[in-house]
Amino acid sequence: MDSEIFEQKVKKLLIDLGIDLKGININTFCEALTHTTFSNEHKNVQNFEYLEFLGDAIIEFVVTAEIYKRFPNYNEGMATQHRISIVNNHTLSTISRKLKIIDNIRTGNKAFINGQNEKVDSDFFEAFIAALYVEKGLDFATKFLLKNLEEYFHKVDFKKIADPKTAIQELLQSTGIVNIKYKCDKKSNLGLDKDKIELFECKLFVDDVNYGSGIGKTKKEAEKNAALDALHKQTNIQEN
């Protein structure tokens, strides 16, 4: 692709994303959107890899700081799980496609022989964020990033936490709550006799207040599900 045509393409992308071109060195964004296969074929052309390295660190920092601000009663494990649910290839590649960043990269003749994947899309988004930081500063890059990640702060999946009972206990204790109890009862499903399965229903109580409920084939599983239910409810309460 002719360099002037590519520059115009990059400028249009920035304008479409609401980014003022005043004072910007467009070459930084051209670098952020250049694949290694193109730089391998054209001497003295820089590719996105070094900016991707910087962008990765910026995104992790911004998301970590935002989680710390929004969820002051998290413990380290919960904060880490929440960050992982946001900063991953699937999320970042989804945004990269949504913003059409990935539609405006330049590549060499042998790029994506085996198909394009989420990792590539994610890497270009990280490089783009780094370019924003370099040309517009950390405040601008942070606002742009949080605007596009906002919905993902509400999608944390605590089911992946190995020990939700410990997580909810530490979370509640951090707010001064110490009297946590689980109350479990046996239940049976309403299927045919041969299909009947004995189930447990457990509720997590703080004093006489029900903080979460769960059902499982064992008491242990039901308590875990009650803890997960309480985690979801408590994190929603804290953010609101």
PDB file of C-alpha atoms in Angstrom:
ATOM      1  CA  MET A   1       0.000   0.000   0.000  1.00  0.00           C
ATOM      2  CA  ASP A   2       1.290   3.468  -0.916  1.00  0.00           C
ATOM      3  CA  SER A   3       2.416   5.322   2.234  1.00  0.00           C
ATOM      4  CA  GLU A   4       0.382   8.456   1.468  1.00  0.00           C
ATOM      5  CA  ILE A   5      -2.769   6.428   0.892  1.00  0.00           C
ATOM      6  CA  PHE A   6      -2.161   4.558   4.148  1.00  0.00           C
ATOM      7  CA  GLU A   7      -1.655   7.825   6.061  1.00  0.00           C
ATOM      8  CA  GLN A   8      -4.968   9.147   4.776  1.00  0.00           C
ATOM      9  CA  LYS A   9      -6.630   5.903   5.780  1.00  0.00           C
ATOM     10  CA  VAL A  10      -5.202   6.186   9.291  1.00  0.00           C
ATOM     11  CA  LYS A  11      -6.257   9.840   9.575  1.00  0.00           C
ATOM     12  CA  LYS A  12      -9.811   8.920   8.603  1.00  0.00           C
ATOM     13  CA  LEU A  13      -9.855   6.220  11.271  1.00  0.00           C
ATOM     14  CA  LEU A  14      -8.763   8.710  13.921  1.00  0.00           C
ATOM     15  CA  ILE A  15     -11.360  11.248  12.828  1.00  0.00           C
ATOM     16  CA  ASP A  16     -14.078   8.559  12.851  1.00  0.00           C
ATOM     17  CA  LEU A  17     -13.061   7.704  16.428  1.00  0.00           C
ATOM     18  CA  GLY A  18     -13.339  11.338  17.486  1.00  0.00           C
ATOM     19  CA  ILE A  19      -9.603  11.890  17.862  1.00  0.00           C
ATOM     20  CA  ASP A  20      -8.370  15.395  17.012  1.00  0.00           C
ATOM     21  CA  LEU A  21      -5.474  15.303  14.546  1.00  0.00           C
ATOM     22  CA  LYS A  22      -4.004  18.596  15.773  1.00  0.00           C
ATOM     23  CA  GLY A  23      -0.451  18.141  16.995  1.00  0.00           C
ATOM     24  CA  ILE A  24      -0.415  14.429  16.212  1.00  0.00           C
ATOM     25  CA  ASN A  25       2.527  12.715  14.544  1.00  0.00           C
ATOM     26  CA  ILE A  26       0.588  10.423  12.236  1.00  0.00           C
ATOM     27  CA  ASN A  27       3.648   8.201  11.850  1.00  0.00           C
ATOM     28  CA  THR A  28       3.119   6.888  15.383  1.00  0.00           C
ATOM     29  CA  PHE A  29      -0.300   5.554  14.435  1.00  0.00           C
ATOM     30  CA  CYS A  30       0.995   4.246  11.116  1.00  0.00           C
ATOM     31  CA  GLU A  31       3.573   2.266  13.082  1.00  0.00           C
ATOM     32  CA  ALA A  32       0.878   0.986  15.448  1.00  0.00           C
ATOM     33  CA  LEU A  33      -1.129  -0.298  12.492  1.00  0.00           C
ATOM     34  CA  THR A  34       1.735  -1.905  10.553  1.00  0.00           C
ATOM     35  CA  HIS A  35       2.110  -5.685  10.677  1.00  0.00           C
ATOM     36  CA  THR A  36       5.521  -7.351  10.828  1.00  0.00           C
ATOM     37  CA  THR A  37       5.018  -8.895   7.386  1.00  0.00           C
ATOM     38  CA  PHE A  38       4.876  -5.396   5.883  1.00  0.00           C
ATOM     39  CA  SER A  39       7.978  -4.138   7.706  1.00  0.00           C
ATOM     40  CA  ASN A  40       9.822  -7.298   6.647  1.00  0.00           C
ATOM     41  CA  GLU A  41       9.144  -6.412   3.020  1.00  0.00           C
ATOM     42  CA  HIS A  42       9.899  -2.693   3.342  1.00  0.00           C
ATOM     43  CA  LYS A  43      13.172  -1.515   4.858  1.00  0.00           C
ATOM     44  CA  ASN A  44      13.144   1.295   7.416  1.00  0.00           C
ATOM     45  CA  VAL A  45       9.435   0.807   8.164  1.00  0.00           C
ATOM     46  CA  GLN A  46       8.638   0.190  11.837  1.00  0.00           C
ATOM     47  CA  ASN A  47       5.945  -2.285  12.880  1.00  0.00           C
ATOM     48  CA  PHE A  48       3.505  -2.415  15.777  1.00  0.00           C
ATOM     49  CA  GLU A  49       5.381  -4.785  18.102  1.00  0.00           C
ATOM     50  CA  TYR A  50       7.193  -2.296  20.351  1.00  0.00           C
ATOM     51  CA  LEU A  51       4.067  -0.163  20.739  1.00  0.00           C
ATOM     52  CA  GLU A  52       2.089  -3.327  21.516  1.00  0.00           C
ATOM     53  CA  PHE A  53       4.514  -4.008  24.371  1.00  0.00           C
ATOM     54  CA  LEU A  54       3.860  -0.538  25.780  1.00  0.00           C
ATOM     55  CA  GLY A  55       0.108  -0.722  25.233  1.00  0.00           C
ATOM     56  CA  ASP A  56      -0.159  -4.014  27.082  1.00  0.00           C
ATOM     57  CA  ALA A  57       1.343  -2.389  30.182  1.00  0.00           C
ATOM     58  CA  ILE A  58      -0.855   0.712  29.891  1.00  0.00           C
ATOM     59  CA  ILE A  59      -4.087  -1.283  29.611  1.00  0.00           C
ATOM     60  CA  GLU A  60      -3.228  -3.490  32.569  1.00  0.00           C
ATOM     61  CA  PHE A  61      -2.351  -0.441  34.682  1.00  0.00           C
ATOM     62  CA  VAL A  62      -5.489   1.516  33.761  1.00  0.00           C
ATOM     63  CA  VAL A  63      -7.832  -1.432  34.363  1.00  0.00           C
ATOM     64  CA  THR A  64      -6.116  -2.341  37.649  1.00  0.00           C
ATOM     65  CA  ALA A  65      -6.407   1.238  38.913  1.00  0.00           C
ATOM     66  CA  GLU A  66     -10.071   1.422  37.886  1.00  0.00           C
ATOM     67  CA  ILE A  67     -10.920  -1.854  39.644  1.00  0.00           C
ATOM     68  CA  TYR A  68      -9.143  -0.609  42.769  1.00  0.00           C
ATOM     69  CA  LYS A  69     -11.214   2.588  42.659  1.00  0.00           C
ATOM     70  CA  ARG A  70     -14.585   0.972  41.925  1.00  0.00           C
ATOM     71  CA  PHE A  71     -14.320  -2.059  44.196  1.00  0.00           C
ATOM     72  CA  PRO A  72     -12.546  -0.952  47.394  1.00  0.00           C
ATOM     73  CA  ASN A  73     -13.564  -4.071  49.316  1.00  0.00           C
ATOM     74  CA  TYR A  74     -12.065  -6.608  46.927  1.00  0.00           C
ATOM     75  CA  ASN A  75      -9.207  -8.792  48.012  1.00  0.00           C
ATOM     76  CA  GLU A  76      -6.231  -9.337  45.695  1.00  0.00           C
ATOM     77  CA  GLY A  77      -7.574 -12.592  44.266  1.00  0.00           C
ATOM     78  CA  MET A  78     -10.953 -11.092  43.357  1.00  0.00           C
ATOM     79  CA  ALA A  79      -9.319  -8.027  41.793  1.00  0.00           C
ATOM     80  CA  THR A  80      -7.019 -10.242  39.740  1.00  0.00           C
ATOM     81  CA  GLN A  81      -9.926 -12.378  38.523  1.00  0.00           C
ATOM     82  CA  HIS A  82     -11.898  -9.283  37.566  1.00  0.00           C
ATOM     83  CA  ARG A  83      -8.935  -7.873  35.635  1.00  0.00           C
ATOM     84  CA  ILE A  84      -8.426 -11.161  33.784  1.00  0.00           C
ATOM     85  CA  SER A  85     -12.096 -11.125  32.773  1.00  0.00           C
ATOM     86  CA  ILE A  86     -11.543  -7.705  31.163  1.00  0.00           C
ATOM     87  CA  VAL A  87      -7.975  -7.759  29.864  1.00  0.00           C
ATOM     88  CA  ASN A  88      -7.947 -10.782  27.571  1.00  0.00           C
ATOM     89  CA  ASN A  89      -7.622 -11.493  23.872  1.00  0.00           C
ATOM     90  CA  HIS A  90     -11.349 -12.005  23.343  1.00  0.00           C
ATOM     91  CA  THR A  91     -12.389  -8.676  24.882  1.00  0.00           C
ATOM     92  CA  LEU A  92      -9.649  -6.604  23.286  1.00  0.00           C
ATOM     93  CA  SER A  93     -10.097  -8.212  19.872  1.00  0.00           C
ATOM     94  CA  THR A  94     -13.851  -7.561  20.065  1.00  0.00           C
ATOM     95  CA  ILE A  95     -13.186  -3.868  20.670  1.00  0.00           C
ATOM     96  CA  SER A  96     -10.512  -3.788  17.964  1.00  0.00           C
ATOM     97  CA  ARG A  97     -13.051  -5.040  15.432  1.00  0.00           C
ATOM     98  CA  LYS A  98     -15.836  -2.815  16.750  1.00  0.00           C
ATOM     99  CA  LEU A  99     -13.682   0.315  16.366  1.00  0.00           C
ATOM    100  CA  LYS A 100     -12.479  -0.921  12.942  1.00  0.00           C
ATOM    101  CA  ILE A 101      -8.867  -0.696  14.071  1.00  0.00           C
ATOM    102  CA  ILE A 102      -8.144  -4.105  12.636  1.00  0.00           C
ATOM    103  CA  ASP A 103      -9.740  -3.066   9.318  1.00  0.00           C
ATOM    104  CA  ASN A 104      -7.115  -0.370   8.838  1.00  0.00           C
ATOM    105  CA  ILE A 105      -3.838  -2.219   9.300  1.00  0.00           C
ATOM    106  CA  ARG A 106      -1.300  -2.721   6.531  1.00  0.00           C
ATOM    107  CA  THR A 107       0.232  -6.132   5.997  1.00  0.00           C
ATOM    108  CA  GLY A 108       2.671  -7.920   3.736  1.00  0.00           C
ATOM    109  CA  ASN A 109       1.832 -10.492   1.113  1.00  0.00           C
ATOM    110  CA  LYS A 110       2.154 -13.473   3.440  1.00  0.00           C
ATOM    111  CA  ALA A 111       0.189 -12.158   6.404  1.00  0.00           C
ATOM    112  CA  PHE A 112      -2.382 -14.399   8.057  1.00  0.00           C
ATOM    113  CA  ILE A 113      -1.684 -17.427   5.879  1.00  0.00           C
ATOM    114  CA  ASN A 114      -3.308 -19.580   8.559  1.00  0.00           C
ATOM    115  CA  GLY A 115      -6.088 -17.079   9.229  1.00  0.00           C
ATOM    116  CA  GLN A 116      -6.415 -14.083  11.498  1.00  0.00           C
ATOM    117  CA  ASN A 117      -7.083 -14.712  15.184  1.00  0.00           C
ATOM    118  CA  GLU A 118      -8.080 -12.910  18.371  1.00  0.00           C
ATOM    119  CA  LYS A 119      -4.463 -12.584  19.523  1.00  0.00           C
ATOM    120  CA  VAL A 120      -3.538 -10.533  16.453  1.00  0.00           C
ATOM    121  CA  ASP A 121      -6.603  -8.290  16.789  1.00  0.00           C
ATOM    122  CA  SER A 122      -5.863  -7.805  20.482  1.00  0.00           C
ATOM    123  CA  ASP A 123      -2.211  -6.945  19.837  1.00  0.00           C
ATOM    124  CA  PHE A 124      -3.161  -4.194  17.391  1.00  0.00           C
ATOM    125  CA  PHE A 125      -5.592  -2.708  19.898  1.00  0.00           C
ATOM    126  CA  GLU A 126      -2.789  -2.609  22.484  1.00  0.00           C
ATOM    127  CA  ALA A 127      -0.494  -0.909  19.975  1.00  0.00           C
ATOM    128  CA  PHE A 128      -3.203   1.633  19.155  1.00  0.00           C
ATOM    129  CA  ILE A 129      -3.651   2.488  22.841  1.00  0.00           C
ATOM    130  CA  ALA A 130       0.107   2.981  23.126  1.00  0.00           C
ATOM    131  CA  ALA A 131       0.038   5.350  20.157  1.00  0.00           C
ATOM    132  CA  LEU A 132      -2.724   7.335  21.854  1.00  0.00           C
ATOM    133  CA  TYR A 133      -0.585   7.541  24.984  1.00  0.00           C
ATOM    134  CA  VAL A 134       2.485   8.696  23.059  1.00  0.00           C
ATOM    135  CA  GLU A 135       0.640  11.340  21.032  1.00  0.00           C
ATOM    136  CA  LYS A 136      -2.210  12.441  23.327  1.00  0.00           C
ATOM    137  CA  GLY A 137      -1.009  11.604  26.832  1.00  0.00           C
ATOM    138  CA  LEU A 138      -2.085   9.220  29.578  1.00  0.00           C
ATOM    139  CA  ASP A 139      -5.292  11.061  30.526  1.00  0.00           C
ATOM    140  CA  PHE A 140      -6.617  10.919  26.973  1.00  0.00           C
ATOM    141  CA  ALA A 141      -5.615   7.280  26.506  1.00  0.00           C
ATOM    142  CA  THR A 142      -7.224   6.380  29.846  1.00  0.00           C
ATOM    143  CA  LYS A 143     -10.543   8.058  28.988  1.00  0.00           C
ATOM    144  CA  PHE A 144     -10.621   6.424  25.557  1.00  0.00           C
ATOM    145  CA  LEU A 145      -9.834   3.023  27.033  1.00  0.00           C
ATOM    146  CA  LEU A 146     -12.362   3.180  29.881  1.00  0.00           C
ATOM    147  CA  LYS A 147     -15.091   4.395  27.531  1.00  0.00           C
ATOM    148  CA  ASN A 148     -14.643   1.313  25.364  1.00  0.00           C
ATOM    149  CA  LEU A 149     -14.187  -1.098  28.282  1.00  0.00           C
ATOM    150  CA  GLU A 150     -17.064   0.209  30.415  1.00  0.00           C
ATOM    151  CA  GLU A 151     -19.490  -2.630  29.749  1.00  0.00           C
ATOM    152  CA  TYR A 152     -16.854  -5.227  30.591  1.00  0.00           C
ATOM    153  CA  PHE A 153     -16.459  -3.969  34.150  1.00  0.00           C
ATOM    154  CA  HIS A 154     -19.907  -5.468  34.766  1.00  0.00           C
ATOM    155  CA  LYS A 155     -19.179  -8.905  33.288  1.00  0.00           C
ATOM    156  CA  VAL A 156     -16.786 -10.466  35.797  1.00  0.00           C
ATOM    157  CA  ASP A 157     -17.324 -14.228  36.143  1.00  0.00           C
ATOM    158  CA  PHE A 158     -16.678 -15.217  39.733  1.00  0.00           C
ATOM    159  CA  LYS A 159     -17.515 -18.836  38.884  1.00  0.00           C
ATOM    160  CA  LYS A 160     -13.863 -19.174  37.920  1.00  0.00           C
ATOM    161  CA  ILE A 161     -12.737 -18.351  41.458  1.00  0.00           C
ATOM    162  CA  ALA A 162     -11.344 -21.528  42.980  1.00  0.00           C
ATOM    163  CA  ASP A 163     -12.649 -20.884  46.498  1.00  0.00           C
ATOM    164  CA  PRO A 164     -15.708 -18.576  46.502  1.00  0.00           C
ATOM    165  CA  LYS A 165     -16.458 -19.333  50.163  1.00  0.00           C
ATOM    166  CA  THR A 166     -13.123 -17.849  51.192  1.00  0.00           C
ATOM    167  CA  ALA A 167     -13.554 -14.955  48.755  1.00  0.00           C
ATOM    168  CA  ILE A 168     -16.964 -13.921  50.139  1.00  0.00           C
ATOM    169  CA  GLN A 169     -15.757 -14.380  53.708  1.00  0.00           C
ATOM    170  CA  GLU A 170     -12.776 -12.092  53.128  1.00  0.00           C
ATOM    171  CA  LEU A 171     -14.935  -9.575  51.282  1.00  0.00           C
ATOM    172  CA  LEU A 172     -17.548  -9.389  54.041  1.00  0.00           C
ATOM    173  CA  GLN A 173     -14.970  -9.354  56.812  1.00  0.00           C
ATOM    174  CA  SER A 174     -13.263  -6.415  55.129  1.00  0.00           C
ATOM    175  CA  THR A 175     -16.504  -4.460  55.726  1.00  0.00           C
ATOM    176  CA  GLY A 176     -16.605  -5.425  59.414  1.00  0.00           C
ATOM    177  CA  ILE A 177     -18.946  -8.428  59.076  1.00  0.00           C
ATOM    178  CA  VAL A 178     -17.764 -11.486  61.017  1.00  0.00           C
ATOM    179  CA  ASN A 179     -20.897 -13.531  61.750  1.00  0.00           C
ATOM    180  CA  ILE A 180     -21.306 -15.589  58.567  1.00  0.00           C
ATOM    181  CA  LYS A 181     -23.294 -18.851  58.566  1.00  0.00           C
ATOM    182  CA  TYR A 182     -24.569 -21.362  56.011  1.00  0.00           C
ATOM    183  CA  LYS A 183     -27.918 -23.107  56.522  1.00  0.00           C
ATOM    184  CA  CYS A 184     -28.642 -26.124  54.311  1.00  0.00           C
ATOM    185  CA  ASP A 185     -31.750 -28.278  53.714  1.00  0.00           C
ATOM    186  CA  LYS A 186     -32.235 -31.415  51.635  1.00  0.00           C
ATOM    187  CA  LYS A 187     -34.500 -31.135  48.613  1.00  0.00           C
ATOM    188  CA  SER A 188     -35.758 -33.561  45.948  1.00  0.00           C
ATOM    189  CA  ASN A 189     -36.637 -32.812  42.356  1.00  0.00           C
ATOM    190  CA  LEU A 190     -40.151 -33.410  41.050  1.00  0.00           C
ATOM    191  CA  GLY A 191     -39.354 -35.893  38.271  1.00  0.00           C
ATOM    192  CA  LEU A 192     -40.359 -39.546  38.042  1.00  0.00           C
ATOM    193  CA  ASP A 193     -39.245 -41.798  40.870  1.00  0.00           C
ATOM    194  CA  LYS A 194     -36.348 -43.235  38.875  1.00  0.00           C
ATOM    195  CA  ASP A 195     -35.176 -39.718  38.019  1.00  0.00           C
ATOM    196  CA  LYS A 196     -35.397 -38.236  41.495  1.00  0.00           C
ATOM    197  CA  ILE A 197     -32.166 -36.700  42.716  1.00  0.00           C
ATOM    198  CA  GLU A 198     -31.555 -35.553  46.248  1.00  0.00           C
ATOM    199  CA  LEU A 199     -30.409 -31.936  46.219  1.00  0.00           C
ATOM    200  CA  PHE A 200     -29.214 -29.506  48.833  1.00  0.00           C
ATOM    201  CA  GLU A 201     -30.316 -25.904  49.094  1.00  0.00           C
ATOM    202  CA  CYS A 202     -28.026 -23.640  51.111  1.00  0.00           C
ATOM    203  CA  LYS A 203     -28.359 -20.032  52.164  1.00  0.00           C
ATOM    204  CA  LEU A 204     -25.635 -17.731  53.383  1.00  0.00           C
ATOM    205  CA  PHE A 205     -26.747 -15.638  56.341  1.00  0.00           C
ATOM    206  CA  VAL A 206     -25.229 -12.658  58.097  1.00  0.00           C
ATOM    207  CA  ASP A 207     -27.164 -12.561  61.370  1.00  0.00           C
ATOM    208  CA  ASP A 208     -30.705 -13.093  60.055  1.00  0.00           C
ATOM    209  CA  VAL A 209     -30.182 -11.554  56.611  1.00  0.00           C
ATOM    210  CA  ASN A 210     -29.936 -13.853  53.571  1.00  0.00           C
ATOM    211  CA  TYR A 211     -26.969 -12.730  51.451  1.00  0.00           C
ATOM    212  CA  GLY A 212     -27.049 -15.540  48.887  1.00  0.00           C
ATOM    213  CA  SER A 213     -28.618 -18.883  47.962  1.00  0.00           C
ATOM    214  CA  GLY A 214     -27.438 -21.930  46.051  1.00  0.00           C
ATOM    215  CA  ILE A 215     -28.432 -25.472  45.089  1.00  0.00           C
ATOM    216  CA  GLY A 216     -26.147 -28.461  44.558  1.00  0.00           C
ATOM    217  CA  LYS A 217     -25.964 -32.235  44.522  1.00  0.00           C
ATOM    218  CA  THR A 218     -23.856 -32.069  47.659  1.00  0.00           C
ATOM    219  CA  LYS A 219     -23.868 -29.753  50.633  1.00  0.00           C
ATOM    220  CA  LYS A 220     -20.417 -28.529  49.650  1.00  0.00           C
ATOM    221  CA  GLU A 221     -21.559 -27.654  46.120  1.00  0.00           C
ATOM    222  CA  ALA A 222     -24.654 -25.860  47.424  1.00  0.00           C
ATOM    223  CA  GLU A 223     -22.573 -23.784  49.859  1.00  0.00           C
ATOM    224  CA  LYS A 224     -20.189 -22.871  47.027  1.00  0.00           C
ATOM    225  CA  ASN A 225     -23.105 -21.725  44.852  1.00  0.00           C
ATOM    226  CA  ALA A 226     -24.548 -19.706  47.730  1.00  0.00           C
ATOM    227  CA  ALA A 227     -21.165 -18.006  48.136  1.00  0.00           C
ATOM    228  CA  LEU A 228     -21.058 -17.248  44.398  1.00  0.00           C
ATOM    229  CA  ASP A 229     -24.546 -15.748  44.577  1.00  0.00           C
ATOM    230  CA  ALA A 230     -23.460 -13.555  47.485  1.00  0.00           C
ATOM    231  CA  LEU A 231     -20.335 -12.451  45.602  1.00  0.00           C
ATOM    232  CA  HIS A 232     -22.382 -11.317  42.603  1.00  0.00           C
ATOM    233  CA  LYS A 233     -24.810  -9.398  44.806  1.00  0.00           C
ATOM    234  CA  GLN A 234     -22.140  -7.741  46.932  1.00  0.00           C
ATOM    235  CA  THR A 235     -19.996  -6.558  44.036  1.00  0.00           C
ATOM    236  CA  ASN A 236     -23.060  -5.060  42.346  1.00  0.00           C
ATOM    237  CA  ILE A 237     -23.994  -3.265  45.563  1.00  0.00           C
ATOM    238  CA  GLN A 238     -20.473  -1.881  45.986  1.00  0.00           C
ATOM    239  CA  GLU A 239     -20.295  -0.495  42.466  1.00  0.00           C
ATOM    240  CA  ASN A 240     -23.690   1.159  42.709  1.00  0.00           C
TER     241      ASN A 240
END
